[in-house]
Coordinates of C-alpha atoms in Angstrom, one line a residue:
X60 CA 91.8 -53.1 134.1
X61 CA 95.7 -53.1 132.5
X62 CA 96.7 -56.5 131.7
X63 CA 98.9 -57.9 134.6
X64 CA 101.1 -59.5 132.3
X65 CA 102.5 -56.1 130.9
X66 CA 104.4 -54.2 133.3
X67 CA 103.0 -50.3 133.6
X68 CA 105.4 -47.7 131.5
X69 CA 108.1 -46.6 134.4
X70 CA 108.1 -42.7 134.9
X71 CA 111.0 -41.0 133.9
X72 CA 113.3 -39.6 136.4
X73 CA 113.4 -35.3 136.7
X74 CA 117.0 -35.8 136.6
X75 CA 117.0 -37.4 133.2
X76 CA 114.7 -34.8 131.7
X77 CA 117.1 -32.1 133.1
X78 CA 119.9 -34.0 131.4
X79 CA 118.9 -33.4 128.0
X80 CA 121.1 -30.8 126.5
X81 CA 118.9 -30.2 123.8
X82 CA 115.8 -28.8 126.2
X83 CA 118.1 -27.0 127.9
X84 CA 115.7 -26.8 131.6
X85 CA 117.1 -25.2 134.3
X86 CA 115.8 -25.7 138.3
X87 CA 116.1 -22.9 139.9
X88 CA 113.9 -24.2 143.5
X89 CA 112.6 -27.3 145.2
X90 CA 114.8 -29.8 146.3
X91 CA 117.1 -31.8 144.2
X92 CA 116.1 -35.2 144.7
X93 CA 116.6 -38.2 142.4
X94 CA 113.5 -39.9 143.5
X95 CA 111.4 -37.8 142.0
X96 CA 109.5 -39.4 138.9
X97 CA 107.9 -37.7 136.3
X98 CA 104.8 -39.7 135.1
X99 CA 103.4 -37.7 131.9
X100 CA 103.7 -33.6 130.8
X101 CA 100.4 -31.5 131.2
X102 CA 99.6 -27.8 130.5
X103 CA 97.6 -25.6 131.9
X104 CA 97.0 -22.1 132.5
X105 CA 94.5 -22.2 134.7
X106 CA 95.0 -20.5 138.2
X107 CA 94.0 -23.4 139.5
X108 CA 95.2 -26.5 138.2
X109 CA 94.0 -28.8 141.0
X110 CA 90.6 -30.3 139.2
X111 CA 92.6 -31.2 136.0
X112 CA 95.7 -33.1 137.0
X113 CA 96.1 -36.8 138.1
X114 CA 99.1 -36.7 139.9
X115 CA 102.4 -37.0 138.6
X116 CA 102.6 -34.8 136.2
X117 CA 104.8 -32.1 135.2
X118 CA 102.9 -29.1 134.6
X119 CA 104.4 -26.5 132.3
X120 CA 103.1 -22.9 132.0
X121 CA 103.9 -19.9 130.5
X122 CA 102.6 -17.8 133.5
X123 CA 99.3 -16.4 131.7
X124 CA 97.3 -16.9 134.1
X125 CA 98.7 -14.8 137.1
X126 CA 97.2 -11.7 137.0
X127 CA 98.7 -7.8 137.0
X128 CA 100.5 -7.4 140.8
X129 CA 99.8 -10.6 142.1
X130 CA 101.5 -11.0 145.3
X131 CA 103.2 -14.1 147.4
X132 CA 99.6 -14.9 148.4
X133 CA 98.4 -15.7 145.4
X134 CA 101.6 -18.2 144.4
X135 CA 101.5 -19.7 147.1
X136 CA 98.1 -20.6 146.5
X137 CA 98.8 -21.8 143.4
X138 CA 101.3 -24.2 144.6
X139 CA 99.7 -25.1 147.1
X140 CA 97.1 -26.6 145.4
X141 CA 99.2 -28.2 142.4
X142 CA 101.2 -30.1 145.4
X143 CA 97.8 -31.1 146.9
X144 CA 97.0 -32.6 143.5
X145 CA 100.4 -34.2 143.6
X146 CA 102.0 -32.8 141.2
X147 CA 105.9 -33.6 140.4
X148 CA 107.2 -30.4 139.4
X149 CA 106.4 -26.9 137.9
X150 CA 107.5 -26.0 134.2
X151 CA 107.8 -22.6 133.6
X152 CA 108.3 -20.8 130.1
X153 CA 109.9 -17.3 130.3
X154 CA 108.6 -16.4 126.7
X155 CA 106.4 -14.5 125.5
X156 CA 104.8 -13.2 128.7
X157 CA 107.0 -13.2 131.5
X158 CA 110.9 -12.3 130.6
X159 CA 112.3 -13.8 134.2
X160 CA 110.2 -16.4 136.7
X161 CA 108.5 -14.1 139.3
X162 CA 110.8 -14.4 142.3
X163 CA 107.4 -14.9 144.8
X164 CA 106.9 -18.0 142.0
X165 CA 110.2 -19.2 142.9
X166 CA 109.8 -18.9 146.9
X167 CA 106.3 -20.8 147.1
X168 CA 107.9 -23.7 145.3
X169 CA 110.5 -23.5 147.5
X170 CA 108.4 -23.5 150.5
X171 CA 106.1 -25.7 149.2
X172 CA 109.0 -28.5 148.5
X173 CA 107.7 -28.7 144.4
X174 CA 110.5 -28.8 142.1
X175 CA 110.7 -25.4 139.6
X176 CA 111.9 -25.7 136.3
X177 CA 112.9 -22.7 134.1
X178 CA 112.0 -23.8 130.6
X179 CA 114.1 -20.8 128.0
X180 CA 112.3 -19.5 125.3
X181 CA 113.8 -21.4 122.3
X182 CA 112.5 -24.9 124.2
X183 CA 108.8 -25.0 123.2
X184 CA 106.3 -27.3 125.8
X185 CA 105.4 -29.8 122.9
X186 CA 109.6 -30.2 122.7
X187 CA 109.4 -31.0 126.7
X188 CA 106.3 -33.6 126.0
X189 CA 108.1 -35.0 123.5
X190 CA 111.4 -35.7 125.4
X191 CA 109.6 -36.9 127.8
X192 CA 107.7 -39.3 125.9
X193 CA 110.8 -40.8 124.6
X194 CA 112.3 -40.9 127.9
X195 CA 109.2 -43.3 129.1
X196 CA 109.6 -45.4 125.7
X197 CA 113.2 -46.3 126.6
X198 CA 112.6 -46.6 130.1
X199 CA 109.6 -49.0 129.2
X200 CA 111.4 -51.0 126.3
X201 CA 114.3 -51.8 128.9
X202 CA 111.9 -52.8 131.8
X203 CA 109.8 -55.3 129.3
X204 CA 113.6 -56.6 128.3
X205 CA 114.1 -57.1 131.7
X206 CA 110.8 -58.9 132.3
X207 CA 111.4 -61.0 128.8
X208 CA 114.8 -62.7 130.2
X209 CA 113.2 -62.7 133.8
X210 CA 110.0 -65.0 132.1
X211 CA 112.6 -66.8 130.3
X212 CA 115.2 -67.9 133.4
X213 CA 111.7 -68.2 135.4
X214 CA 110.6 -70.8 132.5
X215 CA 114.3 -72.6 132.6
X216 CA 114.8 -72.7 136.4
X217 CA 111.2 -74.6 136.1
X218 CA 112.3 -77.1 133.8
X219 CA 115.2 -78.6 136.4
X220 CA 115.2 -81.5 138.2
X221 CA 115.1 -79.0 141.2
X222 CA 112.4 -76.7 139.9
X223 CA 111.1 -75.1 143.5
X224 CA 114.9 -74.1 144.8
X225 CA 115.8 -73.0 141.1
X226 CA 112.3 -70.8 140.5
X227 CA 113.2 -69.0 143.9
X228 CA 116.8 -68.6 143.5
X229 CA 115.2 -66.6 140.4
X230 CA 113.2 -64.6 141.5
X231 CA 115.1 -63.6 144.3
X232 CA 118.0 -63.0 142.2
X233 CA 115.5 -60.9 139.6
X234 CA 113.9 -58.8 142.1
X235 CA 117.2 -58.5 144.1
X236 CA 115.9 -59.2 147.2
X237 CA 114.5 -62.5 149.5
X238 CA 111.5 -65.1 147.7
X239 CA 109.7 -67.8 150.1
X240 CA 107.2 -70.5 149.8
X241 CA 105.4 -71.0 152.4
X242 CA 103.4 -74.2 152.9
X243 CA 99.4 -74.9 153.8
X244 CA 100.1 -74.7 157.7
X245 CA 102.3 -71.3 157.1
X246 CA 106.2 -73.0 157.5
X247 CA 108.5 -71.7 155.2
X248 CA 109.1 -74.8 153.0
X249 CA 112.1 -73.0 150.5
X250 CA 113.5 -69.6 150.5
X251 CA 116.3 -68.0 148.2
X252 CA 118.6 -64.5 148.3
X253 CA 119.4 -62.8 151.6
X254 CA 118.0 -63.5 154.7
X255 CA 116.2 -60.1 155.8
X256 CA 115.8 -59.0 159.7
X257 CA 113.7 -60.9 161.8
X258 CA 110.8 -57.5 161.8
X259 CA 111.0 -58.5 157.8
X260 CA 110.6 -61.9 158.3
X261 CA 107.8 -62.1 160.8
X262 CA 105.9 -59.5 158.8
X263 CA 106.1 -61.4 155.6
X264 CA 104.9 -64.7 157.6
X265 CA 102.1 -62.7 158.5
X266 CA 101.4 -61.1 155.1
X267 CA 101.2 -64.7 153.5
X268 CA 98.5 -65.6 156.1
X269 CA 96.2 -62.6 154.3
X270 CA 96.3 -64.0 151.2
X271 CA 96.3 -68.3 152.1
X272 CA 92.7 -69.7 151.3
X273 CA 92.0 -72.4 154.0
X274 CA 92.5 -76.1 152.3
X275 CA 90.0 -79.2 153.0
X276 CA 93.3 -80.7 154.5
X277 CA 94.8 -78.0 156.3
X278 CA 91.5 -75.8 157.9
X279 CA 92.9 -73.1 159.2
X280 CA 92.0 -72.0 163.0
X281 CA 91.8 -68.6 163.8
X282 CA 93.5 -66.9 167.3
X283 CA 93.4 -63.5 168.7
X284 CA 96.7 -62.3 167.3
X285 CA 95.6 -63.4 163.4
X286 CA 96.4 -60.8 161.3
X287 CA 93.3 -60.6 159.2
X288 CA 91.2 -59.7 158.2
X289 CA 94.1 -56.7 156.9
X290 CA 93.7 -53.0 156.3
X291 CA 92.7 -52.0 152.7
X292 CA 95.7 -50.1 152.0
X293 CA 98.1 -52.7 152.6
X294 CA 95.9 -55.4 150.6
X295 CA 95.6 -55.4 146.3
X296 CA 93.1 -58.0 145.5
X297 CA 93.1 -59.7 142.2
X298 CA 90.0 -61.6 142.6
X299 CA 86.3 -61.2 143.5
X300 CA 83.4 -62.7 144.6
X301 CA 80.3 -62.5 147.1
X302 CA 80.4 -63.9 150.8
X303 CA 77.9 -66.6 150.4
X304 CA 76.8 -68.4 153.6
X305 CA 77.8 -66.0 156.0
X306 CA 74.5 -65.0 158.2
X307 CA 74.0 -65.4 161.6
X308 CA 72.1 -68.5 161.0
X309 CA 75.0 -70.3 159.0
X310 CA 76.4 -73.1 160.9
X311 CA 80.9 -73.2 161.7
X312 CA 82.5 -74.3 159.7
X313 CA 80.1 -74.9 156.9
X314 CA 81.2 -75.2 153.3
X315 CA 79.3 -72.2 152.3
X316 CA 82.0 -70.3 155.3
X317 CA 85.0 -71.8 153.2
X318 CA 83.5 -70.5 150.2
X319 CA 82.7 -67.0 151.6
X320 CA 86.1 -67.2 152.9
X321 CA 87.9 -67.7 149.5
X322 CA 85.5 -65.1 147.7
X323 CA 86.3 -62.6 150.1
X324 CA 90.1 -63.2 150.7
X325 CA 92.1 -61.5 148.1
X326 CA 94.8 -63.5 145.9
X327 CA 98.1 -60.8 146.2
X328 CA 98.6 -58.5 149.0
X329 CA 101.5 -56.1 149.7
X330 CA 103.1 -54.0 152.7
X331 CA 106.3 -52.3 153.5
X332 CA 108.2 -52.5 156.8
X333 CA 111.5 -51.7 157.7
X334 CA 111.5 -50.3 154.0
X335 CA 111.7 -53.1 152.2
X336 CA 108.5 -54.0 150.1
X337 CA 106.7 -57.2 151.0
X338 CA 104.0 -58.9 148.5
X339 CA 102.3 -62.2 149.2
X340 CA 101.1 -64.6 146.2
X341 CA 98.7 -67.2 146.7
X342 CA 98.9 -70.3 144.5
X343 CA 96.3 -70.8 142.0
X344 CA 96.1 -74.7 142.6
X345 CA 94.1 -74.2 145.9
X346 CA 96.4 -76.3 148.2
X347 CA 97.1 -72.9 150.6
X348 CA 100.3 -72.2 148.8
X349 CA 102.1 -69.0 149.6
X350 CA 104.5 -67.4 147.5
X351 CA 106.4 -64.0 149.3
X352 CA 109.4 -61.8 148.3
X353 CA 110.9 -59.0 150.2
X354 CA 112.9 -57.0 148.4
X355 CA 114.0 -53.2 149.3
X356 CA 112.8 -51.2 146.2
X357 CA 109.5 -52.3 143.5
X358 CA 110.1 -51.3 140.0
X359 CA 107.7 -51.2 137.4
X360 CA 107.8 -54.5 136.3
X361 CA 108.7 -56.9 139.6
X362 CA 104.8 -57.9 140.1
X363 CA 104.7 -59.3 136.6
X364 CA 108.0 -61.5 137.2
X365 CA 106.8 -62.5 140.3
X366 CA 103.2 -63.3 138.7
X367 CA 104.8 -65.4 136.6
X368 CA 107.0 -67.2 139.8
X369 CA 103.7 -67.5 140.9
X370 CA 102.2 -69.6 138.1
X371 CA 105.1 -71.6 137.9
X372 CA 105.3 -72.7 141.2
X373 CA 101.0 -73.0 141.4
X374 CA 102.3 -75.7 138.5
X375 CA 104.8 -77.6 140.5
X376 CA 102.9 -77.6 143.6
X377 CA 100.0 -78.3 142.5
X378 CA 98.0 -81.2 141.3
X379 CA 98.4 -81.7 137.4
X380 CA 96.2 -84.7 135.9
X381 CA 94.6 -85.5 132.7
X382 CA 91.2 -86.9 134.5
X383 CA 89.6 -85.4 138.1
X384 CA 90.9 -86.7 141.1
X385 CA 87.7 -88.7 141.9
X386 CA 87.9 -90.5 139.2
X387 CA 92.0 -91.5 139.8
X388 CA 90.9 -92.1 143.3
X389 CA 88.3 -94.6 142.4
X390 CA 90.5 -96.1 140.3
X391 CA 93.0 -96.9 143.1
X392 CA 89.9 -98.3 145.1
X393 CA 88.7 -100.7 142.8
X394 CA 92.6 -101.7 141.8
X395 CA 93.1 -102.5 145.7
X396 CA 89.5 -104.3 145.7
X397 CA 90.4 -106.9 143.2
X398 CA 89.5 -105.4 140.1
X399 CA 91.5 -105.8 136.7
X400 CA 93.5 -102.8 135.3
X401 CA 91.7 -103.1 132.4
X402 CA 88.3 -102.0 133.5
X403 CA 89.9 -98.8 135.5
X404 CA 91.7 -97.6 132.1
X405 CA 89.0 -95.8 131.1
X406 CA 89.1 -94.0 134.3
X407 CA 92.3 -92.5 133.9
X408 CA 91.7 -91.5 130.6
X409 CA 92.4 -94.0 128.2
X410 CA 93.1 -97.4 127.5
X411 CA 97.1 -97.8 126.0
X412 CA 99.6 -95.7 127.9
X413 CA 103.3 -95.4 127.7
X414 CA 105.4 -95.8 130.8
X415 CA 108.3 -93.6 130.9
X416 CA 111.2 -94.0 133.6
X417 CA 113.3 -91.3 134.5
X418 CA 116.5 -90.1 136.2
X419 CA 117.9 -86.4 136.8
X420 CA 121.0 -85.8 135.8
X421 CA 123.6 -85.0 138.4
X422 CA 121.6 -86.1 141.1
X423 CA 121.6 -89.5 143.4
X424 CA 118.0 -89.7 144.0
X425 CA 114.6 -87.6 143.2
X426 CA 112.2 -85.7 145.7
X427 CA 108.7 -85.3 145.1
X428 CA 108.5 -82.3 144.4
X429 CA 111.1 -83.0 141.3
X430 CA 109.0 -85.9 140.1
X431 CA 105.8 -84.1 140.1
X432 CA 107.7 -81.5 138.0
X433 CA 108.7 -84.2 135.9
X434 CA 105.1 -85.2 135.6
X435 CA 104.0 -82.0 134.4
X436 CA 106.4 -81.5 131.5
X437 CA 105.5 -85.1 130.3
X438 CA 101.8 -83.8 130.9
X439 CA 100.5 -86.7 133.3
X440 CA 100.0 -86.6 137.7
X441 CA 100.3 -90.2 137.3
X442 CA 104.0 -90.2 138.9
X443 CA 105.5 -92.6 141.3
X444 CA 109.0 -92.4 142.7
X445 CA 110.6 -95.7 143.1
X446 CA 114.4 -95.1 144.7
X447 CA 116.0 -93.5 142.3
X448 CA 113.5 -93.9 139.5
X449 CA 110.5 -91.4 138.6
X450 CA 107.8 -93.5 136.4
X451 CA 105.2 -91.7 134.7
X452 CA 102.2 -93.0 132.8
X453 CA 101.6 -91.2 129.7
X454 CA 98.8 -90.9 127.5
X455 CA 99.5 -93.6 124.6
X456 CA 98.2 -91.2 122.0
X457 CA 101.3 -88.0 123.3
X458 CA 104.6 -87.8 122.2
X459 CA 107.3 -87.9 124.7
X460 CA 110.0 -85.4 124.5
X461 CA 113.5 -84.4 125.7
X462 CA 113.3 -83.0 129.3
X463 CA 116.1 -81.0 130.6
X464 CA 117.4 -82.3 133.0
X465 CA 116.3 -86.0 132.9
X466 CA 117.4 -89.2 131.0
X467 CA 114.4 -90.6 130.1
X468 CA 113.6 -94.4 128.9
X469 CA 109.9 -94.7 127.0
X470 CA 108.0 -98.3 126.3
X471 CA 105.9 -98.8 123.6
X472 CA 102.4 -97.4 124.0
X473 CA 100.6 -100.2 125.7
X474 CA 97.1 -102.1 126.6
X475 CA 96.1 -102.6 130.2
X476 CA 97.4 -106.0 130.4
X477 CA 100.6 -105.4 129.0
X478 CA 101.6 -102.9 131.4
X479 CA 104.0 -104.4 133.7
X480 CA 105.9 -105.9 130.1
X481 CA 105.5 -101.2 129.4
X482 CA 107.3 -101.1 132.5
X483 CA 110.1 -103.7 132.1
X484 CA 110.6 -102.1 128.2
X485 CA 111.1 -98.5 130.1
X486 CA 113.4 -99.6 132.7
X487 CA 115.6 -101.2 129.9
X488 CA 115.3 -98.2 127.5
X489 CA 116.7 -96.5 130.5
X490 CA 119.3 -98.3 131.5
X491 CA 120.2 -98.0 127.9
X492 CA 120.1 -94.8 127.5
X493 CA 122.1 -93.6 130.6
X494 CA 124.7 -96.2 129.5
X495 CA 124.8 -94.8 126.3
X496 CA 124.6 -90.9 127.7
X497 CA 121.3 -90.3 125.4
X498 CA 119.0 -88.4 127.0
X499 CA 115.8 -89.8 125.8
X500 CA 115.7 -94.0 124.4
X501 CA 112.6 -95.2 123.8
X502 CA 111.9 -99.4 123.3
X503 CA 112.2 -100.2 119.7
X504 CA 114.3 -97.7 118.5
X505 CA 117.3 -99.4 116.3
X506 CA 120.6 -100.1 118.7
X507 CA 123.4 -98.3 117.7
X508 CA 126.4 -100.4 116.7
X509 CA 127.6 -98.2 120.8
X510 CA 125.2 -100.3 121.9
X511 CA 126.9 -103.4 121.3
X512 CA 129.8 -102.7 122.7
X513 CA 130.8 -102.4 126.8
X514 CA 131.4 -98.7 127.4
X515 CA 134.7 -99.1 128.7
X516 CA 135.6 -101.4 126.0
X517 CA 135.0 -99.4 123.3
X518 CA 136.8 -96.4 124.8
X519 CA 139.6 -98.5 125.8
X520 CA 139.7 -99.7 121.9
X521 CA 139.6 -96.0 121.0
X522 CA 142.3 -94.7 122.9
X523 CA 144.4 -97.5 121.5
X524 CA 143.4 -97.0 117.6
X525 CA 143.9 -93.0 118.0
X526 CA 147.1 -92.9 120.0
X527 CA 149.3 -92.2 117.5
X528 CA 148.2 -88.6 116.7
X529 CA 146.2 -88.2 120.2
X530 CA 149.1 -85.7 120.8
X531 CA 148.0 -83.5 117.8
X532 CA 145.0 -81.9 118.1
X533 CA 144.9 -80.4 114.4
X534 CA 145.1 -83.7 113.1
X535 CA 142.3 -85.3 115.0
X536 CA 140.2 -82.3 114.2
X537 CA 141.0 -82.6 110.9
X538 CA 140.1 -86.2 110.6
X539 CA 137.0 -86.1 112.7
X540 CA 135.8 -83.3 110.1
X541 CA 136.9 -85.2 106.8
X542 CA 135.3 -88.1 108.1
X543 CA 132.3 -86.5 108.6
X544 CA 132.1 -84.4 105.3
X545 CA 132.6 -87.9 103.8
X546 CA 136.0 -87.4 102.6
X547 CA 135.6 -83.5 100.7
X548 CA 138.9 -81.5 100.4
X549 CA 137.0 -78.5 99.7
X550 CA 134.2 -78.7 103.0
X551 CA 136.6 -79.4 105.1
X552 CA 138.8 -76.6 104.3
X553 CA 136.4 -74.2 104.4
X554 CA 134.8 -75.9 107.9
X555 CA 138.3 -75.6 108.9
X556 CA 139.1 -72.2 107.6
X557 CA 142.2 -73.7 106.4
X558 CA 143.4 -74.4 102.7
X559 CA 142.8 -76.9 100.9
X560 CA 146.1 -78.0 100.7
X561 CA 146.6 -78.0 104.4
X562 CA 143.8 -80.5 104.6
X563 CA 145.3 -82.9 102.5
X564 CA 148.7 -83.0 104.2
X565 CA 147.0 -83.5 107.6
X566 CA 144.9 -86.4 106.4
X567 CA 148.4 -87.9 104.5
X568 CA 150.1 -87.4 108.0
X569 CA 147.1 -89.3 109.6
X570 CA 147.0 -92.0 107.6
X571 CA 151.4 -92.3 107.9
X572 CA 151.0 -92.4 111.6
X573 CA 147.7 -94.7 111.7
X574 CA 149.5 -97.2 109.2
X575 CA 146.3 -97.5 107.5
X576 CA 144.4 -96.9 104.3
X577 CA 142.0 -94.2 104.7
X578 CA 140.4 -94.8 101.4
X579 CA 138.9 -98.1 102.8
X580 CA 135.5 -97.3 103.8
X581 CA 136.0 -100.5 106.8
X582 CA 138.7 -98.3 108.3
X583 CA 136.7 -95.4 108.0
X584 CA 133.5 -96.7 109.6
X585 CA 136.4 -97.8 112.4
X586 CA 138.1 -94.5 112.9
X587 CA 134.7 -92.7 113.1
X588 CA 133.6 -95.0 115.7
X589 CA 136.8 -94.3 118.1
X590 CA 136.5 -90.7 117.2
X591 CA 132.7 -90.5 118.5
X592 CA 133.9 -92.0 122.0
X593 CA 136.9 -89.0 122.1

């Protein structure tokens, strides 16, 4: 099997091969359409091609095998059966053995619909091969760019405090056309791009029902009009398995039904109606998650990008946890039946955790579906939204990192006992750091001398030490950068792309207009201060 992650190499237009100056191919029947794709070059002069070609191809011949006074009957068998084997076009070399195309050549291709190139005698077949194969190189080094920065705004859009709406508004945007997620009973929970027609929708509603595995908590019930089980031809599976459980003797309902039931149900499935292309996804975390897209043309690479959608959004649906379930869910039992938070630590995986508090950025108060993503970039399902506060237990032993998006405040790593004290250090790191616009404080680290200070006091104090050359741009520049090359002429300058001279005028002028001596390192540590809160 290819791998899925690589999108196939695109065939090559027959207008672009014709385009090359240097081949120098002529058509001279079958119609001029610019949807017709070459997929590879083959020859063959063998009067009857059919047994040897995949389909696709463009098969060049130099005409040996027709034989002395061959009429339109036997051309138009030969075409015939080159279209049957679906075949792109017909190559034919007028050197060495035929000096023109025979004309009944030209009108069973004609006839026949198949494109007819005249290849002249200076172009060889290994030339035509080769252009070809260069053709499909570019054609496949563009489409695996394409698919790159698609991954990459994919992997972004899932790192905002709005990943679900931002993975969509991807995808759609990628594959230039209409993305959905549809939820366990089959509502449509988000959708980005262009609403299609109503066909397209219902169709597409209907698609994602083929491919949704019924969940423990949302059994699905089956009614006259239910679309499955689908034809073949409208269905690519990606998975396998045996029906297990499925005799006449097996009761309803049964566990070994659900299980036949997800072996046998494929995990991707794709139709077109109305001539747009629908595909269906179903999310790998087993909750009966349906991704679908509708978009009016499928290039090479669109089910990789929307493989990877899928992934993502399997990660932010889904349930992400260190531990199983029944082991968090027996945790929370024996917390509400009296028992100590230390003896259900080792449940959830360890016994010193961090607590980390969170806010987005921009926004006035979470959803779950944000702080569930939040959980799993911090690594941990042990999330709880609190107003407008996610808090996340972390793993004592991980390192917490910068989250786009969030402004984050971490305790210290903690014992069971000492986590409400965790979750008190948190909430002040956090109110810290949003005070302080840092995007990630954690309890302990050193306080800035910021810190000290009221915001609005300090920038009040630095509007007033800096407003004598506030007007001057150049000179606030210039001091900013002197201060912070520690006082060198030279690295300024050339961080300044100005001379060296310049620079010490500037820094003269600043110091005339401050009133102040610059070479006091008091007044320095002051100036930098201000400057820092411009």
């Amino acid at each position: 099997m290819p791998d899925p992650t690589v999108p196939p190499t695109p065939p090559v237009a027959l207008d672009a091969l014709l385009a090359r100056a240097d081949l120098g191919l002529r058509r001279i029947a079958g119609p001029a359409d610019p949807a017709v794709v070459v997929h590879w070059a083959h020859t063959s002069e063998m009067a009857d091609p059919y047994p040897y070609l995949l389909g696709g191809e463009l098969l060049l011949s130099a005409g040996v095998h027709i034989p002395d006074g061959a009429g339109a009957g036997y051309f138009d068998a030969y075409v015939s059966r080159i279209v049957a084997a679906g075949g792109a076009a017909l190559g034919f070399g007028v050197a060495p053995v035929h000096d023109t195309v025979p004309g009944a050549l030209v009108e069973a291709c004609e006839m026949h619909g198949l494109p007819l190139l005249e290849v002249p005698p200076r172009t060889t077949f290994s030339a035509v091969a080769r252009a070809l194969w260069q053709l499909m190189a570019q054609a496949r080094t563009a489409e695996l760019r394409r698919v790159t920065e698609a991954q990459q705004s994919l992997a972004t859009a899932a790192a905002r405090p709005d990943p679900v709406p931002a993975v969509l508004q991807q995808l759609a945007r990628r594959l230039g056309g209409r993305a959905v997620l549809y939820g366990p009973e089959g509502t449509e929970i988000a959708g980005a791009g262009p609403e299609p027609g109503e066909e397209v929708r219902t169709a597409l509603a209907k698609l994602a029902e083929v491919v949704r595995p019924p969940s423990p908590g949302h059994p699905r019930t089956p009614s006259p009009e239910d679309p499955r089980p689908p034809s073949p031809r409208h269905t690519r599976a990606s998975s396998s398995g045996h029906r297990v459980g499925s005799g006449p003797d097996a009761p309803a309902g049964s566990s070994s039904d659900l299980h036949a039931d997800l072996a046998a149900r494929p995990s991707s499935a794709s139709d077109t109606v109305a001539g747009v292309r629908l595909v269906a996804h179903a999310l790998g975390n087993g909750e009966g998650f349906v991704l679908g897209s509708a978009a009016p043309q499928r290039d090479a690479g669109d089910h990789t990008i929307a493989s990877v959608a899928a992934v993502l959004l399997s990660l932010l649906t889904g349930e992400r946890h260190g531990g199983s379930g029944a082991d968090r869910s027996s945790a929370l039992v024996r917390l509400l039946l009296g028992a100590a938070p230390a003896e259900v630590a080792p449940l959830l995986g360890g016994d010193r955790w961090r607590v980390v508090c969170g806010r987005p950025d921009g926004r006035a108060a979470p959803d779950p579906v944000a702080a569930s993503a939040l959980g799993a970039a911090l690594g941990s399902s042990l999330v709880d939204v609190a107003g407008e506060v996610v808090r996340v237990l972390v793993p004592g032993g991980r390192t917490v990192e910068r989250v786009p998006g969030w402004t984050l405040g971490v305790s210290a790593a903690a014992a069971p006992r000492d986590w409400p004290a965790a979750d008190a250090q948190a909430s002040r790191a956090l109110a810290r750091a949003r005070a302080t616009r840092t995007p990630l404080l954690r309890h302990g680290d050193r306080p800035a001398l910021t810190d000290l200070v009221p915001p609005h006091d300090a920038d009040a104090h630095a509007r007033a030490l800096l407003a004598p050359i506030e007007r001057s741009p150049a000179l606030v520049d210039t001091l900013r950068t002197w201060l912070s090359l520690h006082g060198s002429w030279d690295r300024t300058a050339v961080a300044l792309d100005v001379h060296r001279n310049t620079v010490r005028q500037r820094i003269a002028r600043c110091a005339a207009l401050l009133d102040t001596d610059l070479d006091d390192p008091d007044v320095r540590m002051e100036l930098w201060f201000a400057l820092r809160r411009t």
